[in-house]
Amino acid sequence: MNGEEEEEDDFFSASAQGSLSDPVVLQEYARLSSKYSDAGYREGITDGKLSTLQQGFDAGFALSVTPSRRLGQIRGHANALLTYLTSLNSMDPRIEQVREIVRDAARARRDDILPVDMEREAHERDEHPDEQFELDQTAQRDMEGLEGELEALGGKDQLGKREQELLDELESRLRQIERELKA
C-alpha cells in the first residue's frame, strides 16, 4: 500500500506543470519576452530611420526644388524665345545669342546649381574613411571634367560658376534680349 499512497500523493498534490515554477513555462516566457523585445527594438529603429529619412528628404527637397525649378523655367523660357525669334526672321542676330543661352542652360549640371552639402560630405568621410566617397573621382566624373575642359577650350567656360550666380547670369542674358525685342 505504500506504493499506492505515493501515487495518490502525486495525484492530489499541486502539479508543477503550468505553474510559474515550471521550467518549461519559464523558458517559454524568456523566449517570448526576448522575441517581443527584439521586435520592439527593430520597430523603434525602423521608425527612427523613417523619421530621419523624411527629415533628410524634406531638407534636401527644400534646398533643391527652387534652383531646379528655376533652371527648368530658364530652359523653357529660352527655348520659347528661340522658337519665337526663328518664326519671325531667320536672319535675326539675336537667334544665335538665344541658342547659346539654350546650350548653356542645357550644360548646367546638378552640381552647378545645387548647394554643396558639407554636412553630408563630412559625415561620409568620418563614417567611411576607407571607402570611396560618393563624390570622389569616378569614371563619370572624370568624363564630366573632360567635357568641361573641352568646353572651356571652345570659349564656353562656365566652370567655377555656382548656384545662384549661374542662374542669375542666364536669366540676365534672357532679359537683355527681351528688352531689345521690346525696344
PDB file of C-alpha atoms in Angstrom:
ATOM      1  CA  MET A   1       0.000   0.000   0.000  1.00  0.00           C
ATOM      2  CA  ASN A   2       2.944   2.218   0.356  1.00  0.00           C
ATOM      3  CA  GLY A   3       3.285   2.491  -3.453  1.00  0.00           C
ATOM      4  CA  GLU A   4      -0.404   3.363  -3.771  1.00  0.00           C
ATOM      5  CA  GLU A   5      -0.061   6.200  -1.253  1.00  0.00           C
ATOM      6  CA  GLU A   6       2.754   7.718  -3.281  1.00  0.00           C
ATOM      7  CA  GLU A   7       0.611   7.624  -6.409  1.00  0.00           C
ATOM      8  CA  GLU A   8      -2.280   9.218  -4.531  1.00  0.00           C
ATOM      9  CA  ASP A   9       0.030  11.855  -3.107  1.00  0.00           C
ATOM     10  CA  ASP A  10       1.230  12.733  -6.615  1.00  0.00           C
ATOM     11  CA  PHE A  11      -2.337  12.825  -7.842  1.00  0.00           C
ATOM     12  CA  PHE A  12      -3.626  15.074  -5.072  1.00  0.00           C
ATOM     13  CA  SER A  13      -0.559  17.311  -4.773  1.00  0.00           C
ATOM     14  CA  ALA A  14      -0.290  20.560  -6.706  1.00  0.00           C
ATOM     15  CA  SER A  15       1.312  19.915 -10.033  1.00  0.00           C
ATOM     16  CA  ALA A  16       4.327  21.999 -11.022  1.00  0.00           C
ATOM     17  CA  GLN A  17       3.315  21.702 -14.677  1.00  0.00           C
ATOM     18  CA  GLY A  18       1.958  25.044 -15.979  1.00  0.00           C
ATOM     19  CA  SER A  19       2.849  26.966 -12.827  1.00  0.00           C
ATOM     20  CA  LEU A  20       5.347  29.798 -12.538  1.00  0.00           C
ATOM     21  CA  SER A  21       7.920  27.381 -11.194  1.00  0.00           C
ATOM     22  CA  ASP A  22       7.622  25.076 -14.209  1.00  0.00           C
ATOM     23  CA  PRO A  23      10.919  25.213 -16.186  1.00  0.00           C
ATOM     24  CA  VAL A  24       9.022  24.919 -19.493  1.00  0.00           C
ATOM     25  CA  VAL A  25       6.885  27.959 -18.591  1.00  0.00           C
ATOM     26  CA  LEU A  26       9.964  29.924 -17.548  1.00  0.00           C
ATOM     27  CA  GLN A  27      11.749  29.002 -20.774  1.00  0.00           C
ATOM     28  CA  GLU A  28       8.711  29.936 -22.898  1.00  0.00           C
ATOM     29  CA  TYR A  29       8.347  33.252 -21.042  1.00  0.00           C
ATOM     30  CA  ALA A  30      12.015  34.081 -21.652  1.00  0.00           C
ATOM     31  CA  ARG A  31      11.666  33.216 -25.355  1.00  0.00           C
ATOM     32  CA  LEU A  32       8.512  35.335 -25.833  1.00  0.00           C
ATOM     33  CA  SER A  33       9.951  38.214 -23.837  1.00  0.00           C
ATOM     34  CA  SER A  34      13.100  38.195 -25.955  1.00  0.00           C
ATOM     35  CA  LYS A  35      11.094  37.895 -29.185  1.00  0.00           C
ATOM     36  CA  TYR A  36       8.833  40.862 -28.415  1.00  0.00           C
ATOM     37  CA  SER A  37      11.687  42.915 -27.035  1.00  0.00           C
ATOM     38  CA  ASP A  38      13.685  42.314 -30.228  1.00  0.00           C
ATOM     39  CA  ALA A  39      10.640  43.093 -32.393  1.00  0.00           C
ATOM     40  CA  GLY A  40      10.011  46.310 -30.466  1.00  0.00           C
ATOM     41  CA  TYR A  41      13.653  47.308 -30.792  1.00  0.00           C
ATOM     42  CA  ARG A  42      13.589  46.662 -34.553  1.00  0.00           C
ATOM     43  CA  GLU A  43      10.357  48.630 -34.954  1.00  0.00           C
ATOM     44  CA  GLY A  44      11.880  51.501 -32.991  1.00  0.00           C
ATOM     45  CA  ILE A  45      14.967  51.504 -35.208  1.00  0.00           C
ATOM     46  CA  THR A  46      12.805  51.377 -38.341  1.00  0.00           C
ATOM     47  CA  ASP A  47      10.576  54.210 -37.127  1.00  0.00           C
ATOM     48  CA  GLY A  48      13.650  56.261 -36.243  1.00  0.00           C
ATOM     49  CA  LYS A  49      15.170  55.685 -39.672  1.00  0.00           C
ATOM     50  CA  LEU A  50      11.936  56.604 -41.420  1.00  0.00           C
ATOM     51  CA  SER A  51      11.642  59.771 -39.366  1.00  0.00           C
ATOM     52  CA  THR A  52      15.249  60.708 -40.105  1.00  0.00           C
ATOM     53  CA  LEU A  53      14.877  59.860 -43.788  1.00  0.00           C
ATOM     54  CA  GLN A  54      11.767  62.008 -44.038  1.00  0.00           C
ATOM     55  CA  GLN A  55      13.541  64.923 -42.354  1.00  0.00           C
ATOM     56  CA  GLY A  56      16.504  64.497 -44.714  1.00  0.00           C
ATOM     57  CA  PHE A  57      14.230  64.316 -47.735  1.00  0.00           C
ATOM     58  CA  ASP A  58      12.322  67.410 -46.625  1.00  0.00           C
ATOM     59  CA  ALA A  59      15.544  69.373 -46.115  1.00  0.00           C
ATOM     60  CA  GLY A  60      17.042  68.212 -49.427  1.00  0.00           C
ATOM     61  CA  PHE A  61      13.829  68.931 -51.288  1.00  0.00           C
ATOM     62  CA  ALA A  62      13.618  72.428 -49.813  1.00  0.00           C
ATOM     63  CA  LEU A  63      17.197  73.166 -50.897  1.00  0.00           C
ATOM     64  CA  SER A  64      16.991  71.688 -54.374  1.00  0.00           C
ATOM     65  CA  VAL A  65      13.494  72.363 -55.658  1.00  0.00           C
ATOM     66  CA  THR A  66      13.850  76.138 -56.055  1.00  0.00           C
ATOM     67  CA  PRO A  67      17.077  76.178 -58.106  1.00  0.00           C
ATOM     68  CA  SER A  68      15.986  73.125 -60.110  1.00  0.00           C
ATOM     69  CA  ARG A  69      12.627  74.698 -60.927  1.00  0.00           C
ATOM     70  CA  ARG A  70      14.357  77.957 -61.776  1.00  0.00           C
ATOM     71  CA  LEU A  71      16.710  76.192 -64.199  1.00  0.00           C
ATOM     72  CA  GLY A  72      13.732  74.446 -65.791  1.00  0.00           C
ATOM     73  CA  GLN A  73      11.973  77.774 -66.236  1.00  0.00           C
ATOM     74  CA  ILE A  74      15.093  79.300 -67.789  1.00  0.00           C
ATOM     75  CA  ARG A  75      15.387  76.390 -70.214  1.00  0.00           C
ATOM     76  CA  GLY A  76      11.721  76.636 -71.177  1.00  0.00           C
ATOM     77  CA  HIS A  77      11.854  80.415 -71.492  1.00  0.00           C
ATOM     78  CA  ALA A  78      14.980  80.294 -73.661  1.00  0.00           C
ATOM     79  CA  ASN A  79      13.525  77.633 -75.957  1.00  0.00           C
ATOM     80  CA  ALA A  80      10.254  79.565 -76.292  1.00  0.00           C
ATOM     81  CA  LEU A  81      12.177  82.735 -77.121  1.00  0.00           C
ATOM     82  CA  LEU A  82      14.248  80.849 -79.696  1.00  0.00           C
ATOM     83  CA  THR A  83      11.096  79.487 -81.325  1.00  0.00           C
ATOM     84  CA  TYR A  84       9.566  82.966 -81.389  1.00  0.00           C
ATOM     85  CA  LEU A  85      12.646  84.571 -82.940  1.00  0.00           C
ATOM     86  CA  THR A  86      13.108  81.892 -85.606  1.00  0.00           C
ATOM     87  CA  SER A  87       9.436  82.149 -86.586  1.00  0.00           C
ATOM     88  CA  LEU A  88       9.760  85.910 -87.178  1.00  0.00           C
ATOM     89  CA  ASN A  89      13.037  86.225 -89.018  1.00  0.00           C
ATOM     90  CA  SER A  90      15.654  83.546 -89.521  1.00  0.00           C
ATOM     91  CA  MET A  91      18.327  86.210 -90.024  1.00  0.00           C
ATOM     92  CA  ASP A  92      17.905  87.936 -86.646  1.00  0.00           C
ATOM     93  CA  PRO A  93      21.356  88.131 -84.971  1.00  0.00           C
ATOM     94  CA  ARG A  94      19.766  87.526 -81.563  1.00  0.00           C
ATOM     95  CA  ILE A  95      18.896  83.972 -82.610  1.00  0.00           C
ATOM     96  CA  GLU A  96      22.499  82.894 -82.119  1.00  0.00           C
ATOM     97  CA  GLN A  97      22.603  84.591 -78.702  1.00  0.00           C
ATOM     98  CA  VAL A  98      19.486  82.716 -77.605  1.00  0.00           C
ATOM     99  CA  ARG A  99      20.872  79.449 -78.992  1.00  0.00           C
ATOM    100  CA  GLU A 100      23.945  79.995 -76.855  1.00  0.00           C
ATOM    101  CA  ILE A 101      21.753  80.534 -73.778  1.00  0.00           C
ATOM    102  CA  VAL A 102      19.849  77.331 -74.604  1.00  0.00           C
ATOM    103  CA  ARG A 103      23.157  75.438 -74.881  1.00  0.00           C
ATOM    104  CA  ASP A 104      24.499  76.917 -71.638  1.00  0.00           C
ATOM    105  CA  ALA A 105      21.284  76.076 -69.788  1.00  0.00           C
ATOM    106  CA  ALA A 106      21.401  72.523 -71.160  1.00  0.00           C
ATOM    107  CA  ARG A 107      25.006  72.145 -69.966  1.00  0.00           C
ATOM    108  CA  ALA A 108      24.145  73.169 -66.412  1.00  0.00           C
ATOM    109  CA  ARG A 109      24.536  70.143 -64.176  1.00  0.00           C
ATOM    110  CA  ARG A 110      23.041  69.419 -60.804  1.00  0.00           C
ATOM    111  CA  ASP A 111      26.358  70.216 -59.150  1.00  0.00           C
ATOM    112  CA  ASP A 112      26.352  73.628 -60.856  1.00  0.00           C
ATOM    113  CA  ILE A 113      23.056  74.806 -59.394  1.00  0.00           C
ATOM    114  CA  LEU A 114      22.624  72.969 -56.083  1.00  0.00           C
ATOM    115  CA  PRO A 115      24.481  73.978 -52.933  1.00  0.00           C
ATOM    116  CA  VAL A 116      27.179  71.631 -51.674  1.00  0.00           C
ATOM    117  CA  ASP A 117      26.015  69.561 -48.700  1.00  0.00           C
ATOM    118  CA  MET A 118      29.079  69.986 -46.496  1.00  0.00           C
ATOM    119  CA  GLU A 119      27.481  68.133 -43.572  1.00  0.00           C
ATOM    120  CA  ARG A 120      26.804  65.028 -45.680  1.00  0.00           C
ATOM    121  CA  GLU A 121      30.286  65.067 -47.166  1.00  0.00           C
ATOM    122  CA  ALA A 122      31.878  65.373 -43.705  1.00  0.00           C
ATOM    123  CA  HIS A 123      29.690  62.557 -42.392  1.00  0.00           C
ATOM    124  CA  GLU A 124      30.628  60.286 -45.307  1.00  0.00           C
ATOM    125  CA  ARG A 125      34.329  60.895 -44.769  1.00  0.00           C
ATOM    126  CA  ASP A 126      34.073  60.403 -40.987  1.00  0.00           C
ATOM    127  CA  GLU A 127      31.937  57.259 -41.125  1.00  0.00           C
ATOM    128  CA  HIS A 128      33.603  55.563 -44.100  1.00  0.00           C
ATOM    129  CA  PRO A 129      37.216  56.761 -44.305  1.00  0.00           C
ATOM    130  CA  ASP A 130      38.439  53.665 -46.168  1.00  0.00           C
ATOM    131  CA  GLU A 131      35.638  53.526 -48.723  1.00  0.00           C
ATOM    132  CA  GLN A 132      35.350  55.504 -51.921  1.00  0.00           C
ATOM    133  CA  PHE A 133      33.394  58.635 -51.184  1.00  0.00           C
ATOM    134  CA  GLU A 134      30.304  59.091 -53.321  1.00  0.00           C
ATOM    135  CA  LEU A 135      31.611  62.347 -54.739  1.00  0.00           C
ATOM    136  CA  ASP A 136      35.199  61.190 -55.239  1.00  0.00           C
ATOM    137  CA  GLN A 137      36.533  60.932 -58.751  1.00  0.00           C
ATOM    138  CA  THR A 138      34.831  58.237 -60.784  1.00  0.00           C
ATOM    139  CA  ALA A 139      34.853  57.483 -64.480  1.00  0.00           C
ATOM    140  CA  GLN A 140      31.667  59.528 -64.937  1.00  0.00           C
ATOM    141  CA  ARG A 141      33.055  62.493 -63.007  1.00  0.00           C
ATOM    142  CA  ASP A 142      36.300  62.238 -64.976  1.00  0.00           C
ATOM    143  CA  MET A 143      34.272  62.375 -68.209  1.00  0.00           C
ATOM    144  CA  GLU A 144      32.284  65.389 -66.944  1.00  0.00           C
ATOM    145  CA  GLY A 145      35.569  67.104 -66.098  1.00  0.00           C
ATOM    146  CA  LEU A 146      36.929  66.359 -69.552  1.00  0.00           C
ATOM    147  CA  GLU A 147      33.745  67.722 -71.137  1.00  0.00           C
ATOM    148  CA  GLY A 148      34.113  70.874 -69.058  1.00  0.00           C
ATOM    149  CA  GLU A 149      37.720  71.309 -70.128  1.00  0.00           C
ATOM    150  CA  LEU A 150      36.781  70.874 -73.792  1.00  0.00           C
ATOM    151  CA  GLU A 151      34.009  73.440 -73.413  1.00  0.00           C
ATOM    152  CA  ALA A 152      36.496  75.827 -71.806  1.00  0.00           C
ATOM    153  CA  LEU A 153      38.823  75.412 -74.791  1.00  0.00           C
ATOM    154  CA  GLY A 154      35.932  76.460 -77.013  1.00  0.00           C
ATOM    155  CA  GLY A 155      35.463  79.663 -75.035  1.00  0.00           C
ATOM    156  CA  LYS A 156      32.396  78.415 -73.196  1.00  0.00           C
ATOM    157  CA  ASP A 157      33.927  78.349 -69.730  1.00  0.00           C
ATOM    158  CA  GLN A 158      31.263  78.126 -67.072  1.00  0.00           C
ATOM    159  CA  LEU A 159      33.451  76.224 -64.662  1.00  0.00           C
ATOM    160  CA  GLY A 160      33.528  77.834 -61.273  1.00  0.00           C
ATOM    161  CA  LYS A 161      30.084  79.409 -61.536  1.00  0.00           C
ATOM    162  CA  ARG A 162      27.940  78.171 -58.715  1.00  0.00           C
ATOM    163  CA  GLU A 163      24.300  78.055 -57.824  1.00  0.00           C
ATOM    164  CA  GLN A 164      22.685  81.494 -57.864  1.00  0.00           C
ATOM    165  CA  GLU A 165      25.421  83.106 -59.923  1.00  0.00           C
ATOM    166  CA  LEU A 166      24.920  80.746 -62.855  1.00  0.00           C
ATOM    167  CA  LEU A 167      21.135  81.047 -62.792  1.00  0.00           C
ATOM    168  CA  ASP A 168      21.285  84.836 -62.390  1.00  0.00           C
ATOM    169  CA  GLU A 169      23.631  85.131 -65.350  1.00  0.00           C
ATOM    170  CA  LEU A 170      21.400  83.020 -67.626  1.00  0.00           C
ATOM    171  CA  GLU A 171      18.290  84.972 -66.611  1.00  0.00           C
ATOM    172  CA  SER A 172      20.086  88.278 -67.140  1.00  0.00           C
ATOM    173  CA  ARG A 173      21.076  87.320 -70.670  1.00  0.00           C
ATOM    174  CA  LEU A 174      17.483  86.335 -71.463  1.00  0.00           C
ATOM    175  CA  ARG A 175      16.085  89.584 -70.034  1.00  0.00           C
ATOM    176  CA  GLN A 176      18.576  91.613 -72.082  1.00  0.00           C
ATOM    177  CA  ILE A 177      17.384  90.012 -75.325  1.00  0.00           C
ATOM    178  CA  GLU A 178      13.738  90.547 -74.319  1.00  0.00           C
ATOM    179  CA  ARG A 179      14.441  94.237 -73.639  1.00  0.00           C
ATOM    180  CA  GLU A 180      15.993  94.538 -77.098  1.00  0.00           C
ATOM    181  CA  LEU A 181      12.896  92.960 -78.641  1.00  0.00           C
ATOM    182  CA  LYS A 182      10.571  95.396 -76.865  1.00  0.00           C
ATOM    183  CA  ALA A 183      12.627  98.419 -77.929  1.00  0.00           C
TER     184      ALA A 183
END
